[in-house]
Coordinates of C-alpha atoms in Angstrom, one line a residue:
M167 CA 36.6 146.3 130.4
A168 CA 36.5 144.7 127.0
E169 CA 40.3 144.8 126.7
G170 CA 40.6 143.0 130.0
D171 CA 38.2 140.3 128.9
G172 CA 40.2 139.9 125.7
L173 CA 43.4 139.5 127.7
A174 CA 41.8 137.0 130.0
N175 CA 40.5 135.0 127.0
M176 CA 44.0 135.0 125.5
V177 CA 45.5 133.5 128.7
V178 CA 42.8 130.8 128.8
E179 CA 43.5 129.9 125.2
G180 CA 47.2 129.7 126.0
D181 CA 46.5 127.4 129.0
N182 CA 44.7 125.0 126.7
L183 CA 47.8 124.6 124.4
P184 CA 49.2 121.1 124.9
Y185 CA 52.9 122.2 124.7
F186 CA 52.6 125.1 127.1
E187 CA 50.2 123.6 129.6
D188 CA 50.3 125.9 132.7
T189 CA 53.9 126.9 131.8
L190 CA 53.6 130.1 129.8
T191 CA 55.3 133.4 130.7
T192 CA 55.0 136.7 128.9
T193 CA 57.3 139.6 128.9
A194 CA 57.0 143.2 127.6
D195 CA 59.8 142.6 125.1
S196 CA 58.2 139.6 123.4
D197 CA 54.7 139.1 122.0
V198 CA 55.3 135.3 121.6
P199 CA 55.2 133.3 124.8
E200 CA 58.3 131.2 125.6
P201 CA 57.7 127.6 126.7
I202 CA 59.0 126.4 130.0
N203 CA 58.9 122.6 130.4
A204 CA 57.1 121.8 133.6
T205 CA 58.5 118.3 133.7
D206 CA 62.0 119.4 134.7
W207 CA 63.3 117.5 137.7
T208 CA 66.6 117.0 139.5
Y209 CA 68.1 114.2 141.5
K210 CA 70.8 114.8 144.1
M211 CA 73.2 112.5 145.9
G212 CA 74.3 114.6 148.9
W213 CA 76.6 112.0 150.3
L214 CA 78.5 111.8 147.0
C215 CA 78.3 115.2 145.4
P216 CA 77.7 118.8 146.6
E217 CA 74.2 120.2 146.7
T218 CA 75.0 122.6 143.9
D219 CA 75.9 119.7 141.6
P220 CA 72.9 117.4 141.2
L221 CA 73.3 114.0 139.6
L222 CA 70.6 114.6 137.1
D223 CA 69.0 117.9 136.0
T224 CA 66.8 117.8 132.9
S225 CA 66.7 121.5 132.6
V226 CA 70.5 121.4 131.8
S227 CA 70.8 118.0 130.1
W228 CA 67.6 117.7 128.1
N229 CA 65.3 120.7 127.9
T230 CA 67.8 123.1 126.5
Q231 CA 69.4 124.1 123.2
S232 CA 72.9 123.5 124.5
P233 CA 72.9 120.3 126.6
D234 CA 75.4 119.5 129.3
I235 CA 75.8 116.9 132.0
S236 CA 76.8 117.5 135.6
V237 CA 80.2 116.7 137.0
C238 CA 78.6 114.4 139.5
L239 CA 77.2 112.3 136.7
Q240 CA 80.5 112.3 134.8
K241 CA 82.4 110.9 137.7
S242 CA 79.8 108.5 139.0
L243 CA 77.5 106.6 136.6
L244 CA 79.6 107.2 133.5
I245 CA 82.4 105.5 135.3
W246 CA 80.5 102.9 137.3
V247 CA 78.7 101.4 134.4
P248 CA 81.6 100.2 132.3
C249 CA 83.8 99.4 135.3
G250 CA 81.0 97.5 136.9
F251 CA 80.5 95.5 133.8
L252 CA 84.1 94.4 133.8
W253 CA 84.0 93.5 137.5
V254 CA 80.8 91.5 137.1
M255 CA 82.1 89.6 134.1
A256 CA 85.6 89.0 135.6
P257 CA 84.7 85.9 137.6
F258 CA 83.1 84.2 134.6
L259 CA 86.1 85.2 132.4
I260 CA 88.6 83.9 135.0
Y261 CA 86.7 80.6 135.3
R262 CA 86.7 80.2 131.5
L263 CA 90.4 80.9 131.3
Y264 CA 91.3 78.3 133.9
R265 CA 89.3 75.7 132.0
S266 CA 91.1 76.6 128.8
K267 CA 92.9 73.8 127.0
S268 CA 95.5 76.2 125.6
L269 CA 98.5 77.2 127.6
Y270 CA 101.1 80.0 127.5
I271 CA 101.4 82.6 124.8
P272 CA 104.9 84.1 124.7
H273 CA 105.4 87.8 125.1
T274 CA 104.5 89.6 121.9
L275 CA 104.4 93.2 120.9
L276 CA 100.6 93.1 121.1
N277 CA 100.3 91.9 124.7
I278 CA 103.2 94.0 125.8
I279 CA 101.6 97.2 124.4
Q280 CA 98.3 96.3 126.0
T281 CA 99.9 95.7 129.4
V282 CA 101.9 98.9 129.3
L283 CA 98.9 101.0 128.2
A284 CA 96.8 99.5 131.0
A285 CA 99.5 100.2 133.5
G286 CA 99.7 103.8 132.2
L287 CA 96.0 104.2 132.8
G288 CA 96.6 103.1 136.3
L289 CA 99.3 105.8 136.7
F290 CA 96.9 108.4 135.5
A291 CA 94.3 107.2 138.0
G292 CA 96.9 107.3 140.8
A293 CA 97.9 110.9 139.8
D294 CA 94.2 112.0 139.8
L295 CA 93.7 110.4 143.2
I296 CA 96.7 112.3 144.7
Y297 CA 95.6 115.5 143.0
F298 CA 92.0 115.5 144.3
A299 CA 92.9 114.1 147.7
T300 CA 95.2 117.1 148.3
K301 CA 92.8 119.6 146.8
E302 CA 90.9 121.6 149.4
S303 CA 87.6 121.8 147.3
G304 CA 87.6 118.1 146.5
D305 CA 84.4 116.1 147.1
T306 CA 83.8 112.4 147.7
V307 CA 83.0 111.7 144.1
D308 CA 86.4 113.4 143.1
V309 CA 88.3 110.8 145.2
L310 CA 86.1 107.8 144.5
D311 CA 86.4 108.2 140.7
P312 CA 90.2 107.6 140.4
I313 CA 90.0 104.8 143.0
I314 CA 87.4 102.9 140.9
R315 CA 89.4 103.5 137.8
G316 CA 92.7 102.5 139.3
L317 CA 91.3 99.2 140.6
T318 CA 89.7 98.5 137.3
W319 CA 93.0 99.1 135.4
L320 CA 94.7 96.7 137.7
L321 CA 92.0 94.2 136.9
V322 CA 92.6 94.8 133.2
V323 CA 96.3 94.1 133.6
A324 CA 95.6 90.9 135.5
I325 CA 93.1 89.7 132.8
I326 CA 95.6 90.4 130.0
Q327 CA 98.4 88.5 131.7
L328 CA 96.1 85.7 132.9
G329 CA 94.8 85.4 129.3
R330 CA 98.4 85.2 128.0
V331 CA 99.4 82.5 130.4
R332 CA 96.2 80.5 129.8
G333 CA 96.5 80.8 126.0
S334 CA 93.6 83.2 125.3
R335 CA 94.4 85.0 122.0
N336 CA 91.5 87.5 122.2
S337 CA 89.1 88.6 124.9
A338 CA 85.5 89.4 124.1
V339 CA 84.9 90.8 127.5
L340 CA 87.7 93.3 127.2
W341 CA 86.6 94.3 123.7
I342 CA 83.1 95.1 125.0
F343 CA 84.5 96.8 128.0
W344 CA 86.7 99.2 126.0
F345 CA 83.8 99.9 123.6
V346 CA 81.4 100.8 126.5
F347 CA 84.0 102.8 128.3
I348 CA 84.7 104.9 125.2
L349 CA 80.9 105.5 124.7
F350 CA 80.5 106.6 128.3
S351 CA 83.6 108.8 128.1
L352 CA 82.6 110.8 125.1
P353 CA 79.9 112.8 127.0
R354 CA 82.4 113.6 129.7
L355 CA 85.0 114.9 127.2
Y356 CA 82.3 117.0 125.5
S357 CA 81.2 118.5 128.7
Q358 CA 84.8 119.3 129.8
M359 CA 85.6 120.8 126.4
R360 CA 82.4 122.9 126.5
R361 CA 83.3 124.2 130.0
E362 CA 86.8 124.9 128.9
I363 CA 85.6 127.0 126.0
D364 CA 83.0 128.8 128.1
S365 CA 84.9 131.4 130.1
E366 CA 82.1 131.7 132.6
T367 CA 82.4 128.2 133.9
P368 CA 85.9 127.0 133.2
S369 CA 86.9 123.4 134.0
D370 CA 90.0 122.1 135.6
L371 CA 92.7 122.0 132.9
T372 CA 94.6 119.2 134.7
E373 CA 91.5 117.0 134.8
V374 CA 90.8 117.7 131.2
I375 CA 94.3 116.6 130.1
S376 CA 94.1 113.5 132.3
N377 CA 90.7 112.5 130.9
T378 CA 91.6 113.2 127.3
L379 CA 94.7 111.0 127.6
T380 CA 92.7 108.3 129.3
L381 CA 90.2 108.3 126.4
V382 CA 92.9 108.2 123.8
I383 CA 94.6 105.2 125.4
A384 CA 91.2 103.5 125.7
V385 CA 90.6 104.0 122.0
V386 CA 94.0 102.5 121.3
Q387 CA 93.2 99.6 123.5
W388 CA 89.9 99.0 121.7
V389 CA 91.7 99.0 118.4
L390 CA 94.3 96.5 119.6
A391 CA 91.4 94.3 120.8
F392 CA 90.5 93.7 117.1
F393 CA 93.8 91.7 116.6
M394 CA 94.6 88.2 117.6
D395 CA 97.6 87.4 119.8
A396 CA 100.2 84.8 118.9
K397 CA 99.4 81.1 118.9
P398 CA 99.7 79.3 122.2
A399 CA 102.8 77.2 122.8
Y400 CA 100.8 74.2 124.0
I401 CA 97.2 73.1 123.3
V402 CA 95.7 70.1 125.1
G403 CA 94.6 67.4 122.6
E404 CA 96.2 69.0 119.6
G405 CA 97.4 66.4 117.1
P406 CA 100.1 66.7 114.5
D407 CA 99.5 69.0 111.5
D408 CA 97.9 67.4 108.5
S409 CA 96.6 68.5 105.1
T410 CA 93.2 69.6 106.4
I411 CA 92.4 73.3 106.6
P412 CA 91.7 74.5 110.2
C413 CA 88.4 76.3 110.8
P414 CA 89.2 80.1 110.7
E415 CA 86.7 80.7 113.5
T416 CA 89.2 79.3 116.0
T417 CA 91.7 82.0 115.0
S418 CA 89.2 84.9 114.7
S419 CA 88.8 87.8 117.0
F420 CA 85.5 88.7 118.7
P421 CA 84.5 91.4 116.2
S422 CA 85.1 88.9 113.4
I423 CA 83.0 86.3 115.1
I424 CA 79.9 88.5 115.8
T425 CA 80.0 89.9 112.2
F426 CA 80.8 86.4 110.7
S427 CA 83.6 87.9 108.6
W428 CA 85.6 84.7 109.2
F429 CA 83.3 83.1 106.7
D430 CA 84.1 85.6 103.9
S431 CA 86.9 83.5 102.4
L432 CA 84.7 80.5 101.7
A433 CA 81.8 82.7 100.5
W434 CA 84.1 84.4 98.0
T435 CA 85.5 81.0 96.9
G436 CA 81.9 79.8 96.2
Y437 CA 81.2 83.0 94.3
K438 CA 84.1 82.6 92.0
R439 CA 83.9 78.9 91.4
T440 CA 82.4 75.6 92.6
I441 CA 83.5 74.7 96.1
L442 CA 85.4 71.4 96.2
D443 CA 86.1 69.0 99.1
A444 CA 89.6 70.4 99.4
D445 CA 88.1 73.9 100.1
L446 CA 86.2 72.8 103.1
W447 CA 87.5 73.5 106.6
E448 CA 88.1 71.1 109.4
L449 CA 85.3 71.0 111.9
N450 CA 85.8 73.4 114.9
P451 CA 87.1 71.3 117.8
R452 CA 84.4 72.8 119.9
D453 CA 81.7 71.1 117.7
Q454 CA 83.4 67.7 117.2
S455 CA 81.7 64.6 118.6
A456 CA 84.9 63.8 120.5
T457 CA 84.3 67.0 122.5
V458 CA 80.5 67.0 123.1
A459 CA 79.9 63.3 123.5
P460 CA 82.0 62.9 126.7
V461 CA 80.2 65.9 128.2
F462 CA 76.9 64.2 127.8
D463 CA 78.2 60.8 128.9
N464 CA 79.5 62.2 132.2
N465 CA 75.9 63.4 133.0
W466 CA 74.2 60.3 131.5
G467 CA 76.2 57.6 133.2
P468 CA 75.1 58.5 136.8
K469 CA 71.5 58.4 135.6
L470 CA 72.0 54.8 134.5
K471 CA 73.5 53.9 137.8
A472 CA 70.7 55.7 139.7
A473 CA 68.2 53.7 137.8
N474 CA 69.9 50.4 138.8
L475 CA 70.5 49.6 135.1
T476 CA 73.8 47.9 134.6
S477 CA 75.4 45.8 132.0
R478 CA 77.1 42.7 133.2
G479 CA 79.0 40.3 131.0
N480 CA 78.8 36.6 131.7
V481 CA 81.2 34.0 130.6
D482 CA 78.5 32.5 128.4
G483 CA 78.1 35.6 126.3
G484 CA 76.7 38.3 128.6
E485 CA 73.3 39.8 128.9
V486 CA 71.7 42.9 130.2
V487 CA 70.5 42.5 133.8
I488 CA 68.0 44.9 135.3
E489 CA 68.2 45.4 139.0
T490 CA 64.9 46.6 140.3
G491 CA 64.0 47.6 143.8
K492 CA 62.4 50.9 143.1
K493 CA 58.8 51.8 142.7
K494 CA 59.3 52.8 139.0
S495 CA 61.0 50.5 136.5
P496 CA 64.4 51.6 135.3
K497 CA 63.0 52.3 131.8
E498 CA 60.4 54.7 133.3
S499 CA 62.8 56.5 135.5
L500 CA 65.4 57.2 132.8
S501 CA 65.2 60.5 130.9
I502 CA 67.7 62.3 128.7
F503 CA 66.2 65.7 129.7
L504 CA 68.2 66.4 132.8
P505 CA 71.5 65.1 131.3
L506 CA 71.0 67.4 128.3
V507 CA 70.2 70.3 130.6
K508 CA 73.4 69.7 132.7
S509 CA 75.5 69.3 129.5
F510 CA 74.3 72.2 127.4
G511 CA 71.9 74.1 129.7
M512 CA 74.3 77.1 130.3
S513 CA 74.9 77.5 126.6
F514 CA 71.1 77.4 126.0
L515 CA 70.7 80.0 128.8
L516 CA 73.1 82.3 127.1
G517 CA 71.1 82.0 123.9
S518 CA 68.0 82.8 125.8
V519 CA 69.5 86.0 127.2
L520 CA 70.4 87.1 123.6
K521 CA 66.9 86.4 122.6
F522 CA 65.5 88.4 125.5
F523 CA 67.6 91.5 124.6
H524 CA 66.6 91.2 121.0
D525 CA 62.9 91.1 121.8
I526 CA 63.3 94.2 123.9
M527 CA 65.0 96.0 121.1
V528 CA 62.2 95.0 118.7
F529 CA 60.0 97.5 120.6
I530 CA 62.6 100.2 121.1
A531 CA 62.7 101.0 117.4
P532 CA 59.0 101.8 117.1
M533 CA 59.2 104.0 120.2
L534 CA 62.1 105.9 118.7
L535 CA 60.3 106.3 115.4
R536 CA 57.3 107.7 117.3
R537 CA 59.7 110.2 118.9
I538 CA 61.1 111.2 115.5
I539 CA 57.6 111.8 114.1
A540 CA 56.7 113.9 117.1
F541 CA 59.9 115.8 116.8
S542 CA 59.3 116.6 113.1
E543 CA 55.7 117.8 113.6
P544 CA 55.1 121.0 115.5
V545 CA 52.8 120.6 118.4
C546 CA 50.9 123.8 117.8
E547 CA 51.1 127.0 115.8
G548 CA 53.7 129.4 117.2
C549 CA 55.2 126.8 119.5
T550 CA 59.0 126.3 119.7
Q551 CA 60.1 123.0 118.4
S552 CA 62.4 120.6 120.3
P553 CA 66.1 121.2 119.9
V554 CA 67.7 119.9 116.7
W555 CA 70.2 117.8 118.7
Q556 CA 67.4 115.7 120.1
G557 CA 66.3 114.7 116.5
I558 CA 69.9 113.8 115.7
L559 CA 70.1 111.7 118.9
Y560 CA 66.9 109.9 118.0
A561 CA 68.2 109.1 114.5
I562 CA 71.5 107.8 115.8
A563 CA 69.8 105.7 118.4
L564 CA 67.5 104.2 115.8
L565 CA 70.5 103.2 113.7
L566 CA 72.3 101.7 116.7
V567 CA 69.2 99.8 117.8
A568 CA 68.8 98.2 114.4
L569 CA 72.5 97.3 114.3
F570 CA 72.5 95.7 117.7
Q571 CA 69.2 94.0 117.0
T572 CA 70.7 92.3 113.8
I573 CA 73.8 91.2 115.6
L574 CA 71.8 89.7 118.5
L575 CA 69.4 87.8 116.3
S576 CA 72.1 86.4 114.0
T577 CA 74.3 85.4 117.0
Y578 CA 71.3 83.9 118.7
F579 CA 70.3 81.6 115.8
Y580 CA 74.0 80.6 115.1
W581 CA 74.5 79.7 118.8
M582 CA 71.2 77.8 119.1
Y583 CA 71.9 75.8 115.9
L584 CA 75.3 74.9 117.4
I585 CA 73.6 73.7 120.5
G586 CA 71.2 71.6 118.3
L587 CA 74.3 70.2 116.6
W588 CA 75.9 69.3 119.9
T589 CA 72.7 67.6 121.1
K590 CA 72.3 65.6 118.0
S591 CA 76.0 64.5 118.0
A592 CA 75.8 63.5 121.7
L593 CA 72.6 61.5 121.3
I594 CA 73.7 59.7 118.2
S595 CA 77.0 58.8 119.9
A596 CA 75.2 57.4 122.9
L597 CA 72.8 55.4 120.7
Y598 CA 75.6 54.0 118.5
R599 CA 77.7 53.0 121.5
K600 CA 74.7 51.3 123.1
S601 CA 73.9 49.4 119.9
L602 CA 77.4 48.0 119.9
T603 CA 77.2 46.7 123.5
V604 CA 73.9 44.9 123.6
T605 CA 73.7 41.2 123.0
A606 CA 72.0 39.4 120.1
E607 CA 69.3 38.3 122.5
S608 CA 68.6 41.9 123.6
K609 CA 68.4 43.0 120.0
K610 CA 65.3 40.8 119.5
G611 CA 63.2 43.5 121.1
S612 CA 64.1 46.1 118.4
T613 CA 65.1 46.0 114.8
S614 CA 68.0 47.7 113.1
G615 CA 65.6 49.9 111.3
E616 CA 64.3 51.3 114.6
I617 CA 67.8 52.0 115.8
V618 CA 68.7 53.8 112.6
N619 CA 65.4 55.7 112.8
L620 CA 66.3 56.9 116.3
M621 CA 69.7 58.1 115.1
S622 CA 68.6 59.8 111.8
V623 CA 65.1 61.1 112.5
D624 CA 64.4 61.5 116.3
C625 CA 67.8 63.0 117.1
Q626 CA 67.4 65.4 114.2
K627 CA 64.0 66.5 115.4
I628 CA 65.4 67.3 118.9
G629 CA 68.2 69.3 117.3
D630 CA 65.9 71.2 115.0
I631 CA 63.4 72.2 117.8
L632 CA 66.1 73.8 120.0
P633 CA 66.4 77.1 118.0
Y634 CA 62.7 77.7 118.4
L635 CA 62.2 76.4 121.9
N636 CA 62.5 79.9 123.3
M637 CA 59.4 80.9 121.5
L638 CA 57.5 79.4 124.4
W639 CA 58.2 82.5 126.4
S640 CA 59.3 84.9 123.7
S641 CA 56.0 84.9 121.8
P642 CA 53.8 85.7 124.9
L643 CA 56.3 88.4 125.9
Q644 CA 56.2 90.1 122.5
I645 CA 52.4 89.9 122.3
T646 CA 52.0 91.4 125.8
V647 CA 54.4 94.3 125.2
A648 CA 52.8 95.0 121.7
I649 CA 49.3 95.0 123.2
Y650 CA 50.4 97.4 126.0
L651 CA 52.0 99.8 123.5
L652 CA 49.0 99.7 121.2
Y653 CA 46.7 100.3 124.2
Q654 CA 48.6 103.5 125.0
I655 CA 47.9 104.8 121.4
L656 CA 44.5 103.3 120.5
G657 CA 43.0 102.8 124.0
A658 CA 40.4 100.1 124.7
S659 CA 39.7 99.5 121.0
V660 CA 42.9 97.4 120.8
I661 CA 41.1 94.7 122.8
A662 CA 38.5 94.3 120.0
G663 CA 41.3 93.7 117.5
L664 CA 42.9 91.2 119.9
V665 CA 39.6 89.3 120.3
V666 CA 39.2 89.1 116.5
M667 CA 42.7 87.7 116.0
I668 CA 42.1 85.1 118.8

């Protein structure tokens, strides 16, 4: 009787362990209970994959010493995500190419190799489609996978050739696409190699060869995306060559731009000796007043007409005539806000998107660090720790998050300061042009000092505030998420700290 009570007490104590909660099993061959994770779950897509191959199964992909991923996941999400990214970005890329001021890049070794390799990927996808379509045991996902890949490779060929015709020397979208495709292809290659080595569950050798060659070509394509193509044969608005040094940013690839390596030459020059005027580059045509001022003027002119404010020149000398007829006076109805939004709003929105993803990554790092701490500390005495590969995965993820966070933040501030520069240049150009057209009689209402003050001080303030304008929504977002995460750890006591800070 006493021995039975002792066994019952042992089971009760085991049930109270946090790691083995209601999941312990005992065997006659082992005195130490083995944990079974009760949170295992599966998700199946019967219309796409067979019932024996779930899309997600945590008992195989996470709660195990030797992780693996299902074939359904390999041929669905791991293909859909990178290909879907390219198809979503393709309309924006095509629109940008058609607005390009550069035209026609001749056939070079770089774009020929890129086109041939992309066409080769299409041939591999077509061969896979024929192979799985004629295979008796083929499923829907087996046929859908090569179809999506084949259409995507055709799109890649079209983008490469369209970029060549429209004078695009490097594509940021293709660089990101190849990078994402490689990342999502590595788990598939690992799983297939693992199944090939394991004699119990061998994989299809034909499929392994096809996917391996596809991954190798994708890596080559990504490496080629680091290089710039030849200079376009014709650039709209390009003047004759002079003694000025062109800005290297205009001839830099996407990786060079996001890492700011195009600036290294000037930084090294300043490190070795004093920088002279001859060392300075020509301003990027994108940032010149001749480029940004007409964009603002096209959106500012209709506002002047809508306010019935016109400038009419008389034979006697001309004067500004205000045509009223509206409830508000023309001066009250005029505002530079909407013209600025129409001129640079999309660029500002792009910077806001970069800021949003950066703010999200700010909180991913502490969550990963919490996982690493929990991984390194045993939950209870005698409990089996998490697999080693999970700790390695957390560490790599923490490094990547910090890397992407730095790139996003630096790109955000650089882009927002450029928008501030564009805004300042456009407003100063509009003010200067207006000061040249008003008559002497109209100038009596304002002094030259006031006009100069508008150009030098007010326009500068508008440009300086733009990089920090996103803090209006970014700060509340960060505070809300931080309080929520702290509440999960500290409970209601976090509210007291919040009240004290307020």
